Amino acid sequence: MTDTPEHPSEHALSAAERAARAAEAMRAAEAAAAQAAAKPPAPPEGPAGDAAPEPTAQEGLRALAELFSETGVPAPLTARAAALLGPGAAGRLREDPWRLLRVPGVQPRQADHFARALLGPDARPDDPRRGRALVLHLLTEAARGGHTVTPAADVVSALERLQVPAPRGAVEAALDEADVLALTEEPEFGEESFEEDAEPPEPEETLGPARWALAEEAAAEGLQRLTLTAVPLLDDDAIKGLRDGLPEDRSLALTAALRTGVSVLRGTPGDLAAAVLAIAAAAAGEGVRTAVAAPTDRAAAGLGDAAGVTVTSLHRLLEPRDDPSAAPGAVVYGRGEQHPLDLDLVLVTDASALDVELCAVLVEACPDGAHLMLCAEPDAPPPAGPGRPLDDLEASETVPVVMLDAAPPSGPLGELTDAVRGGELVAVDAPGREVVIVPAESAGEAVHRAVQLVTDSIPRALGIPVEDVQVVAPVSGGDVGATALNRALKARLNPGPGKFGGMDPGDRIVVAGPLPHAAPGETGVVTGGGAHGLEVEFPGGAAVVAPADASRLRHGWALTVAQARGTRRPAVVAVMSPEGLSRPLVAAAFGLADRHLSVVQAAGPALAKAVRDGETPARRTRLARLVIQ
């Protein structure tokens, strides 16, 4: 990259200037997108050398398959790449082969191999397209680990290891593309900062994918707005009347919900469910328009009913719609700033599962003056996506936080889960086989035991049908992960050739990425399929998932704990392997069981160690600071 007065070097720009330029580029991109959306579609251009129209989905998939066949890219990657990059994926990849790094699972060496196959000797390490793509890839990988920002110095070091000749130039190029934003993190000041000879700490320059950085800012602004515009939903006499006779913790929770714009409620799953429905029913009984939002339709159905209260999934509450103009892989919601919810009080269960993007959508959909209560277990696992909005909000100390008094654990299941939350893995007395521990010496034995429990032992001994048994695992990959377990369970429960994109009628599936039809974590059953798509029966009704979206479905006999969270099942088989364990994850896995829990113990001493001292890795986020600004 040549330094000119029109394009100054990385060293000549301050962090603030880079942030301003990135923000300006982002605004320009958003304005261009809005302007394009407002215009009628342009007719196909003629043969005078102008650009061809966007191919159809089928044409795009065929062109991408041909491109990948030419360059040696594995065929299974085709659907994922098409879903993410859109019908014009083949053309976009020919223009910039390193754009392949945007597809989950693709590593730099694989993208370099693809570029060499496509460009030959023109594929060079110093290609500006490679540097740009690697910056976004590094930040996206960090986002998959939960981080919304990464220190710029860490990105530069990683680029050097990837043999990018001018790493700072690559960062600058990525900022110019507006997919990446530069952000300045002000340091925290301790007592030592005010000593006589102390040097003030320098602000830290961080980088973040624009998608998550802007969502974090939108979430913070929305939470501030709800706090500032809130007034009590009922007068003091009405609130006092509703509180009469309630235990102190329930009384505080009801008061927080009705008097403050944003509040947090913590408690064990059973206590939370009862408290949330009681608050919702009390508010609705006084004419307050109230809704309870669960992670999935199946979880909402398991909560029960409250008179005058809408109980549904958050996904359905926000009214997802199929928008052909949406970016590939994105879900457009009908509710938002321009069309807010017609509600006064929204209570969200398992709010610890909200990543920053869904949190931003939720708060933007809440009108001025609405009250939002976010509910979750104490020390719950963080969301599958980037950020940790609930923990950050609590850490900001800007909203009331109410902790429900825990009821004494009931039965062996409650005793075990309660002990795990407290950091102990204990043996419990379970005369009714509520808890069964099944040792496994190897990965193969663990998979075999899990299949045996699902297909024979639990239905035969406990009378719980196969469809009410859910297998969960800490991670998806590995020899004992959800993918391997699903492969074995399908072979036993519904063998078939995978007629429709790897699926057969009768297969249990789970939504791995958001769809207009269902939220991540929602499970369903395949009923058919064809060129038009995959036919699935979800708890909320039948749906046809288009071929381009089918890559966001996985087999669902076995789920990761992140996919299963928030939805209790009559019986759970928790297959514990050493990978990905933490105390919050183990507690969440065990807490999913309503009547029976089988623990296939393939983790050895790692399980007890994780319960004893295995906290969830920290995440780099900005929401706590943004909320108090």
CSV table of N, CA and C in Angstrom, one decimal, residues 416-560:
chain,number,residue,atom,x,y,z
A,416,LEU,N,-28.6,-32.7,43.2
A,416,LEU,CA,-27.4,-32.8,42.4
A,416,LEU,C,-27.1,-31.5,41.7
A,417,THR,N,-28.1,-30.9,41.1
A,417,THR,CA,-28.0,-29.6,40.4
A,417,THR,C,-27.6,-28.5,41.3
A,418,ASP,N,-28.2,-28.5,42.5
A,418,ASP,CA,-27.9,-27.5,43.5
A,418,ASP,C,-26.5,-27.6,44.0
A,419,ALA,N,-26.0,-28.8,44.2
A,419,ALA,CA,-24.6,-29.1,44.6
A,419,ALA,C,-23.6,-28.6,43.5
A,420,VAL,N,-23.9,-28.9,42.3
A,420,VAL,CA,-23.0,-28.4,41.2
A,420,VAL,C,-23.0,-26.9,41.1
A,421,ARG,N,-24.1,-26.2,41.3
A,421,ARG,CA,-24.0,-24.8,41.3
A,421,ARG,C,-23.1,-24.3,42.4
A,422,GLY,N,-23.1,-25.0,43.5
A,422,GLY,CA,-22.3,-24.6,44.7
A,422,GLY,C,-20.8,-25.1,44.5
A,423,GLY,N,-20.5,-25.8,43.4
A,423,GLY,CA,-19.1,-26.2,43.2
A,423,GLY,C,-18.7,-27.6,43.7
A,424,GLU,N,-19.8,-28.4,43.9
A,424,GLU,CA,-19.5,-29.8,44.4
A,424,GLU,C,-20.2,-30.8,43.4
A,425,LEU,N,-19.5,-31.9,43.1
A,425,LEU,CA,-20.1,-33.0,42.4
A,425,LEU,C,-20.3,-34.1,43.4
A,426,VAL,N,-21.5,-34.3,43.8
A,426,VAL,CA,-21.8,-35.2,44.9
A,426,VAL,C,-22.6,-36.4,44.4
A,427,ALA,N,-22.5,-37.5,45.1
A,427,ALA,CA,-23.4,-38.7,44.8
A,427,ALA,C,-24.7,-38.5,45.6
A,428,VAL,N,-25.8,-38.7,44.9
A,428,VAL,CA,-27.1,-38.5,45.5
A,428,VAL,C,-27.9,-39.9,45.5
A,429,ASP,N,-28.7,-40.0,46.6
A,429,ASP,CA,-29.5,-41.2,46.7
A,429,ASP,C,-30.7,-41.0,45.8
A,430,ALA,N,-30.9,-42.0,44.8
A,430,ALA,CA,-32.0,-41.9,43.8
A,430,ALA,C,-32.7,-43.2,43.7
A,431,PRO,N,-33.5,-43.5,44.7
A,431,PRO,CA,-34.2,-44.8,44.7
A,431,PRO,C,-35.1,-45.0,43.5
A,432,GLY,N,-35.7,-43.9,43.0
A,432,GLY,CA,-36.6,-44.0,41.8
A,432,GLY,C,-35.8,-43.8,40.5
A,433,ARG,N,-34.5,-44.0,40.5
A,433,ARG,CA,-33.7,-43.8,39.3
A,433,ARG,C,-33.8,-42.5,38.7
A,434,GLU,N,-34.0,-41.4,39.5
A,434,GLU,CA,-34.1,-40.1,39.0
A,434,GLU,C,-32.7,-39.7,38.4
A,435,VAL,N,-31.6,-40.2,39.0
A,435,VAL,CA,-30.3,-39.9,38.5
A,435,VAL,C,-29.5,-41.2,38.4
A,436,VAL,N,-28.9,-41.4,37.2
A,436,VAL,CA,-28.1,-42.6,37.0
A,436,VAL,C,-26.8,-42.2,36.4
A,437,ILE,N,-25.7,-42.6,37.0
A,437,ILE,CA,-24.3,-42.4,36.5
A,437,ILE,C,-23.8,-43.6,35.7
A,438,VAL,N,-23.4,-43.4,34.5
A,438,VAL,CA,-23.0,-44.5,33.6
A,438,VAL,C,-21.5,-44.2,33.2
A,439,PRO,N,-20.6,-44.9,33.8
A,439,PRO,CA,-19.2,-44.7,33.5
A,439,PRO,C,-18.9,-45.2,32.0
A,440,ALA,N,-17.9,-44.5,31.4
A,440,ALA,CA,-17.5,-44.9,30.0
A,440,ALA,C,-16.0,-44.7,30.0
A,441,GLU,N,-15.3,-45.8,29.6
A,441,GLU,CA,-13.8,-45.7,29.5
A,441,GLU,C,-13.3,-45.1,28.2
A,442,SER,N,-14.1,-45.1,27.2
A,442,SER,CA,-13.6,-44.5,25.9
A,442,SER,C,-14.7,-43.8,25.2
A,443,ALA,N,-14.3,-43.1,24.2
A,443,ALA,CA,-15.3,-42.3,23.4
A,443,ALA,C,-16.3,-43.3,22.8
A,444,GLY,N,-15.9,-44.4,22.2
A,444,GLY,CA,-16.8,-45.3,21.6
A,444,GLY,C,-17.8,-45.9,22.6
A,445,GLU,N,-17.3,-46.2,23.8
A,445,GLU,CA,-18.2,-46.7,24.8
A,445,GLU,C,-19.2,-45.7,25.2
A,446,ALA,N,-18.8,-44.4,25.3
A,446,ALA,CA,-19.7,-43.3,25.7
A,446,ALA,C,-20.9,-43.2,24.7
A,447,VAL,N,-20.5,-43.2,23.4
A,447,VAL,CA,-21.5,-43.1,22.3
A,447,VAL,C,-22.5,-44.3,22.4
A,448,HIS,N,-21.9,-45.5,22.6
A,448,HIS,CA,-22.7,-46.7,22.7
A,448,HIS,C,-23.7,-46.7,23.8
A,449,ARG,N,-23.2,-46.2,25.0
A,449,ARG,CA,-24.0,-46.2,26.2
A,449,ARG,C,-25.2,-45.1,26.0
A,450,ALA,N,-24.8,-44.0,25.4
A,450,ALA,CA,-25.9,-43.0,25.1
A,450,ALA,C,-27.0,-43.5,24.2
A,451,VAL,N,-26.6,-44.2,23.2
A,451,VAL,CA,-27.6,-44.8,22.2
A,451,VAL,C,-28.4,-45.8,23.0
A,452,GLN,N,-27.8,-46.6,23.8
A,452,GLN,CA,-28.5,-47.7,24.5
A,452,GLN,C,-29.5,-47.1,25.5
A,453,LEU,N,-29.1,-46.0,26.2
A,453,LEU,CA,-30.0,-45.3,27.1
A,453,LEU,C,-31.3,-44.8,26.4
A,454,VAL,N,-31.0,-44.1,25.3
A,454,VAL,CA,-32.1,-43.5,24.6
A,454,VAL,C,-33.1,-44.5,24.0
A,455,THR,N,-32.5,-45.5,23.4
A,455,THR,CA,-33.4,-46.4,22.6
A,455,THR,C,-34.0,-47.6,23.4
A,456,ASP,N,-33.4,-47.8,24.6
A,456,ASP,CA,-33.8,-49.0,25.3
A,456,ASP,C,-34.0,-48.8,26.8
A,457,SER,N,-33.0,-48.4,27.5
A,457,SER,CA,-33.0,-48.4,29.0
A,457,SER,C,-34.0,-47.5,29.5
A,458,ILE,N,-34.0,-46.2,29.1
A,458,ILE,CA,-34.9,-45.2,29.6
A,458,ILE,C,-36.4,-45.5,29.3
A,459,PRO,N,-36.7,-45.8,28.0
A,459,PRO,CA,-38.1,-46.1,27.7
A,459,PRO,C,-38.6,-47.4,28.4
A,460,ARG,N,-37.7,-48.4,28.5
A,460,ARG,CA,-38.2,-49.6,29.1
A,460,ARG,C,-38.3,-49.6,30.6
A,461,ALA,N,-37.3,-49.0,31.2
A,461,ALA,CA,-37.3,-49.0,32.7
A,461,ALA,C,-38.1,-47.9,33.3
A,462,LEU,N,-38.3,-46.7,32.6
A,462,LEU,CA,-39.0,-45.6,33.2
A,462,LEU,C,-40.3,-45.2,32.5
A,463,GLY,N,-40.5,-45.8,31.3
A,463,GLY,CA,-41.7,-45.5,30.6
A,463,GLY,C,-41.7,-44.2,29.9
A,464,ILE,N,-40.5,-43.6,29.7
A,464,ILE,CA,-40.4,-42.3,29.0
A,464,ILE,C,-40.1,-42.5,27.6
A,465,PRO,N,-41.0,-42.1,26.7
A,465,PRO,CA,-40.8,-42.4,25.2
A,465,PRO,C,-39.5,-41.8,24.7
A,466,VAL,N,-39.0,-42.4,23.6
A,466,VAL,CA,-37.8,-41.9,23.0
A,466,VAL,C,-37.9,-40.4,22.6
A,467,GLU,N,-39.1,-39.9,22.1
A,467,GLU,CA,-39.2,-38.6,21.7
A,467,GLU,C,-39.1,-37.6,22.9
A,468,ASP,N,-39.2,-38.1,24.1
A,468,ASP,CA,-39.1,-37.2,25.3
A,468,ASP,C,-37.7,-37.3,25.9
A,469,VAL,N,-36.8,-38.0,25.3
A,469,VAL,CA,-35.4,-38.1,25.8
A,469,VAL,C,-34.5,-37.2,24.9
A,470,GLN,N,-33.8,-36.3,25.6
A,470,GLN,CA,-32.9,-35.4,24.9
A,470,GLN,C,-31.4,-35.7,25.3
A,471,VAL,N,-30.6,-36.0,24.3
A,471,VAL,CA,-29.1,-36.1,24.6
A,471,VAL,C,-28.5,-34.7,24.5
A,472,VAL,N,-27.6,-34.4,25.5
A,472,VAL,CA,-26.8,-33.2,25.4
A,472,VAL,C,-25.4,-33.5,25.6
A,473,ALA,N,-24.5,-32.6,25.0
A,473,ALA,CA,-23.1,-32.7,25.1
A,473,ALA,C,-22.5,-31.3,25.2
A,474,PRO,N,-21.3,-31.2,25.8
A,474,PRO,CA,-20.7,-29.8,26.0
A,474,PRO,C,-20.4,-29.1,24.7
A,475,VAL,N,-20.0,-29.9,23.6
A,475,VAL,CA,-19.5,-29.3,22.4
A,475,VAL,C,-20.1,-30.2,21.2
A,476,SER,N,-20.0,-29.6,20.0
A,476,SER,CA,-20.5,-30.3,18.9
A,476,SER,C,-19.5,-31.3,18.2
A,477,GLY,N,-18.2,-30.9,18.3
A,477,GLY,CA,-17.2,-31.7,17.6
A,477,GLY,C,-16.6,-32.8,18.5
A,478,GLY,N,-15.7,-33.5,18.0
A,478,GLY,CA,-15.0,-34.5,18.7
A,478,GLY,C,-15.7,-35.9,18.7
A,479,ASP,N,-15.0,-36.9,19.3
A,479,ASP,CA,-15.5,-38.2,19.2
A,479,ASP,C,-16.7,-38.4,20.1
A,480,VAL,N,-17.0,-37.5,21.0
A,480,VAL,CA,-18.2,-37.7,21.9
A,480,VAL,C,-19.0,-36.4,21.8
A,481,GLY,N,-18.9,-35.6,20.8
A,481,GLY,CA,-19.6,-34.4,20.7
A,481,GLY,C,-21.0,-34.7,20.1
A,482,ALA,N,-21.8,-33.6,20.0
A,482,ALA,CA,-23.2,-33.8,19.5
A,482,ALA,C,-23.2,-34.4,18.1
A,483,THR,N,-22.3,-34.0,17.2
A,483,THR,CA,-22.3,-34.5,15.8
A,483,THR,C,-22.1,-36.0,15.8
A,484,ALA,N,-21.1,-36.5,16.6
A,484,ALA,CA,-20.9,-38.0,16.6
A,484,ALA,C,-22.1,-38.7,17.2
A,485,LEU,N,-22.7,-38.1,18.3
A,485,LEU,CA,-23.8,-38.7,18.9
A,485,LEU,C,-25.0,-38.8,17.9
A,486,ASN,N,-25.2,-37.7,17.2
A,486,ASN,CA,-26.3,-37.7,16.2
A,486,ASN,C,-26.1,-38.7,15.1
A,487,ARG,N,-24.9,-38.9,14.7
A,487,ARG,CA,-24.6,-39.9,13.7
A,487,ARG,C,-25.0,-41.3,14.2
A,488,ALA,N,-24.7,-41.6,15.4
A,488,ALA,CA,-25.0,-42.9,15.9
A,488,ALA,C,-26.5,-43.1,16.2
A,489,LEU,N,-27.1,-42.0,16.7
A,489,LEU,CA,-28.5,-42.1,17.0
A,489,LEU,C,-29.4,-42.2,15.7
A,490,LYS,N,-29.0,-41.5,14.7
A,490,LYS,CA,-29.7,-41.6,13.4
A,490,LYS,C,-29.6,-43.0,12.9
A,491,ALA,N,-28.4,-43.6,12.9
A,491,ALA,CA,-28.2,-45.0,12.4
A,491,ALA,C,-29.1,-45.9,13.1
A,492,ARG,N,-29.4,-45.7,14.4
A,492,ARG,CA,-30.3,-46.6,15.2
A,492,ARG,C,-31.8,-46.2,15.1
A,493,LEU,N,-32.1,-45.0,15.1
A,493,LEU,CA,-33.5,-44.5,15.2
A,493,LEU,C,-34.2,-44.3,13.9
A,494,ASN,N,-33.4,-43.8,12.9
A,494,ASN,CA,-34.0,-43.4,11.6
A,494,ASN,C,-33.0,-43.5,10.5
A,495,PRO,N,-32.5,-44.8,10.2
A,495,PRO,CA,-31.5,-44.9,9.2
A,495,PRO,C,-32.0,-44.5,7.8
A,496,GLY,N,-31.2,-43.9,7.0
A,496,GLY,CA,-31.6,-43.5,5.7
A,496,GLY,C,-30.4,-42.8,5.0
A,497,PRO,N,-30.6,-42.6,3.7
A,497,PRO,CA,-29.5,-42.0,2.9
A,497,PRO,C,-29.3,-40.5,3.0
A,498,GLY,N,-30.1,-39.8,3.8
A,498,GLY,CA,-30.0,-38.4,3.8
A,498,GLY,C,-30.5,-37.8,2.5
A,499,LYS,N,-31.7,-38.2,2.1
A,499,LYS,CA,-32.3,-37.9,0.8
A,499,LYS,C,-32.4,-36.4,0.5
A,500,PHE,N,-32.7,-35.6,1.6
A,500,PHE,CA,-32.9,-34.2,1.4
A,500,PHE,C,-31.8,-33.4,2.1
A,501,GLY,N,-30.6,-33.2,1.4
A,501,GLY,CA,-29.5,-32.5,2.0
A,501,GLY,C,-29.0,-33.1,3.3
A,502,GLY,N,-29.0,-34.4,3.4
A,502,GLY,CA,-28.5,-35.1,4.5
A,502,GLY,C,-29.6,-35.5,5.5
A,503,MET,N,-30.8,-35.1,5.3
A,503,MET,CA,-32.0,-35.3,6.1
A,503,MET,C,-32.9,-36.3,5.5
A,504,ASP,N,-33.7,-37.1,6.3
A,504,ASP,CA,-34.7,-38.0,5.9
A,504,ASP,C,-36.0,-37.7,6.7
A,505,PRO,N,-37.1,-38.0,6.1
A,505,PRO,CA,-38.4,-37.9,6.9
A,505,PRO,C,-38.3,-38.7,8.2
A,506,GLY,N,-38.7,-38.1,9.3
A,506,GLY,CA,-38.5,-38.7,10.6
A,506,GLY,C,-37.3,-38.3,11.4
A,507,ASP,N,-36.4,-37.6,10.7
A,507,ASP,CA,-35.2,-37.1,11.4
A,507,ASP,C,-35.6,-36.0,12.4
A,508,ARG,N,-35.0,-36.1,13.6
A,508,ARG,CA,-35.2,-34.9,14.5
A,508,ARG,C,-34.1,-33.9,14.2
A,509,ILE,N,-34.5,-32.6,14.1
A,509,ILE,CA,-33.6,-31.6,13.8
A,509,ILE,C,-33.6,-30.5,14.8
A,510,VAL,N,-32.5,-29.7,14.8
A,510,VAL,CA,-32.5,-28.5,15.6
A,510,VAL,C,-32.0,-27.3,14.8
A,511,VAL,N,-32.6,-26.1,15.1
A,511,VAL,CA,-32.2,-24.9,14.4
A,511,VAL,C,-30.9,-24.4,14.9
A,512,ALA,N,-29.8,-24.4,14.1
A,512,ALA,CA,-28.5,-24.0,14.6
A,512,ALA,C,-28.2,-22.5,14.3
A,513,GLY,N,-28.9,-21.9,13.4
A,513,GLY,CA,-28.8,-20.5,13.1
A,513,GLY,C,-30.2,-19.9,12.9
A,514,PRO,N,-30.5,-18.7,13.2
A,514,PRO,CA,-31.8,-18.1,13.2
A,514,PRO,C,-32.5,-18.3,11.8
A,515,LEU,N,-33.7,-18.7,11.8
A,515,LEU,CA,-34.6,-18.8,10.6
A,515,LEU,C,-35.8,-18.0,10.8
A,516,PRO,N,-36.5,-17.5,9.8
A,516,PRO,CA,-37.8,-16.9,9.9
A,516,PRO,C,-38.8,-17.8,10.6
A,517,HIS,N,-38.6,-19.1,10.5
A,517,HIS,CA,-39.6,-20.0,11.0
A,517,HIS,C,-39.4,-20.3,12.5
A,518,ALA,N,-38.1,-20.2,13.0
A,518,ALA,CA,-37.9,-20.7,14.3
A,518,ALA,C,-36.5,-20.1,14.8
A,519,ALA,N,-36.4,-20.1,16.1
A,519,ALA,CA,-35.2,-19.5,16.8
A,519,ALA,C,-34.1,-20.6,16.9
A,520,PRO,N,-32.9,-20.2,17.1
A,520,PRO,CA,-31.8,-21.2,17.4
A,520,PRO,C,-32.2,-22.0,18.6
A,521,GLY,N,-32.0,-23.3,18.6
A,521,GLY,CA,-32.3,-24.2,19.7
A,521,GLY,C,-33.7,-24.8,19.6
A,522,GLU,N,-34.5,-24.3,18.7
A,522,GLU,CA,-35.8,-24.9,18.4
A,522,GLU,C,-35.6,-26.3,17.8
A,523,THR,N,-36.4,-27.3,18.2
A,523,THR,CA,-36.3,-28.6,17.6
A,523,THR,C,-37.5,-28.9,16.8
A,524,GLY,N,-37.4,-29.8,15.9
A,524,GLY,CA,-38.6,-30.2,15.1
A,524,GLY,C,-38.3,-31.6,14.4
A,525,VAL,N,-39.2,-32.0,13.6
A,525,VAL,CA,-39.1,-33.3,12.9
A,525,VAL,C,-39.3,-33.1,11.4
A,526,VAL,N,-38.4,-33.7,10.6
A,526,VAL,CA,-38.6,-33.6,9.2
A,526,VAL,C,-39.7,-34.5,8.7
A,527,THR,N,-40.6,-33.9,7.9
A,527,THR,CA,-41.8,-34.6,7.4
A,527,THR,C,-41.7,-34.9,5.9
A,528,GLY,N,-40.8,-34.2,5.2
A,528,GLY,CA,-40.6,-34.4,3.7
A,528,GLY,C,-39.7,-33.4,3.2
A,529,GLY,N,-39.6,-33.3,1.8
A,529,GLY,CA,-38.8,-32.4,1.2
A,529,GLY,C,-38.7,-32.5,-0.3
A,530,GLY,N,-38.0,-31.7,-0.9
A,530,GLY,CA,-37.9,-31.7,-2.4
A,530,GLY,C,-37.1,-30.5,-2.8
A,531,ALA,N,-37.2,-30.2,-4.1
A,531,ALA,CA,-36.5,-29.0,-4.6
A,531,ALA,C,-37.0,-27.7,-4.0
A,532,HIS,N,-38.2,-27.7,-3.5
A,532,HIS,CA,-38.7,-26.5,-2.9
A,532,HIS,C,-38.2,-26.2,-1.5
A,533,GLY,N,-37.6,-27.3,-0.9
A,533,GLY,CA,-37.0,-27.1,0.5
A,533,GLY,C,-37.3,-28.3,1.4
A,534,LEU,N,-37.0,-28.1,2.6
A,534,LEU,CA,-37.2,-29.2,3.6
A,534,LEU,C,-38.5,-28.9,4.4
A,535,GLU,N,-39.4,-29.9,4.5
A,535,GLU,CA,-40.6,-29.7,5.3
A,535,GLU,C,-40.4,-30.2,6.7
A,536,VAL,N,-40.6,-29.3,7.7
A,536,VAL,CA,-40.3,-29.6,9.1
A,536,VAL,C,-41.6,-29.2,9.9
A,537,GLU,N,-41.9,-30.1,10.9
A,537,GLU,CA,-42.9,-29.8,11.8
A,537,GLU,C,-42.2,-29.3,13.1
A,538,PHE,N,-42.4,-28.0,13.3
A,538,PHE,CA,-41.9,-27.3,14.5
A,538,PHE,C,-43.0,-27.2,15.6
A,539,PRO,N,-42.6,-27.0,16.9
A,539,PRO,CA,-43.7,-26.8,17.9
A,539,PRO,C,-44.7,-25.7,17.5
A,540,GLY,N,-44.2,-24.7,16.8
A,540,GLY,CA,-45.1,-23.6,16.4
A,540,GLY,C,-45.9,-23.9,15.2
A,541,GLY,N,-45.7,-25.0,14.5
A,541,GLY,CA,-46.4,-25.3,13.3
A,541,GLY,C,-45.5,-25.8,12.2
A,542,ALA,N,-46.1,-26.2,11.1
A,542,ALA,CA,-45.3,-26.7,9.9
A,542,ALA,C,-44.6,-25.6,9.2
A,543,ALA,N,-43.5,-25.9,8.6
A,543,ALA,CA,-42.8,-24.9,7.8
A,543,ALA,C,-42.0,-25.5,6.7
A,544,VAL,N,-41.7,-24.8,5.7
A,544,VAL,CA,-40.8,-25.2,4.6
A,544,VAL,C,-39.5,-24.4,4.7
A,545,VAL,N,-38.4,-25.1,4.9
A,545,VAL,CA,-37.1,-24.4,5.0
A,545,VAL,C,-36.5,-24.4,3.6
A,546,ALA,N,-36.2,-23.3,3.0
A,546,ALA,CA,-35.7,-23.2,1.7
A,546,ALA,C,-34.3,-23.9,1.6
A,547,PRO,N,-33.9,-24.4,0.5
A,547,PRO,CA,-32.6,-25.1,0.4
A,547,PRO,C,-31.4,-24.2,0.8
A,548,ALA,N,-31.5,-22.9,0.5
A,548,ALA,CA,-30.4,-22.1,0.9
A,548,ALA,C,-30.3,-21.9,2.5
A,549,ASP,N,-31.4,-22.1,3.2
A,549,ASP,CA,-31.4,-22.0,4.6
A,549,ASP,C,-31.2,-23.3,5.3
A,550,ALA,N,-31.3,-24.4,4.6
A,550,ALA,CA,-31.2,-25.7,5.2
A,550,ALA,C,-29.9,-26.0,5.9
A,551,SER,N,-28.9,-25.2,5.5
A,551,SER,CA,-27.6,-25.4,6.2
A,551,SER,C,-27.6,-25.0,7.6
A,552,ARG,N,-28.6,-24.3,8.0
A,552,ARG,CA,-28.8,-23.8,9.4
A,552,ARG,C,-29.5,-24.9,10.3
A,553,LEU,N,-29.8,-26.0,9.7
A,553,LEU,CA,-30.4,-27.1,10.5
A,553,LEU,C,-29.3,-28.2,10.7
A,554,ARG,N,-29.5,-28.8,11.9
A,554,ARG,CA,-28.6,-30.0,12.3
A,554,ARG,C,-29.5,-31.1,12.8
A,555,HIS,N,-29.0,-32.3,12.8
A,555,HIS,CA,-29.7,-33.4,13.4
A,555,HIS,C,-29.8,-33.0,14.9
A,556,GLY,N,-31.0,-33.4,15.5
A,556,GLY,CA,-31.3,-32.9,16.9
A,556,GLY,C,-31.6,-33.9,17.9
A,557,TRP,N,-31.2,-35.2,17.7
A,557,TRP,CA,-31.3,-36.1,18.8
A,557,TRP,C,-30.4,-35.8,19.9
A,558,ALA,N,-29.2,-35.3,19.5
A,558,ALA,CA,-28.2,-34.8,20.5
A,558,ALA,C,-28.0,-33.3,20.2
A,559,LEU,N,-28.0,-32.5,21.3
A,559,LEU,CA,-27.8,-31.1,21.2
A,559,LEU,C,-26.6,-30.7,22.0
A,560,THR,N,-25.9,-29.6,21.6
A,560,THR,CA,-25.0,-29.0,22.6
A,560,THR,C,-25.8,-28.3,23.7
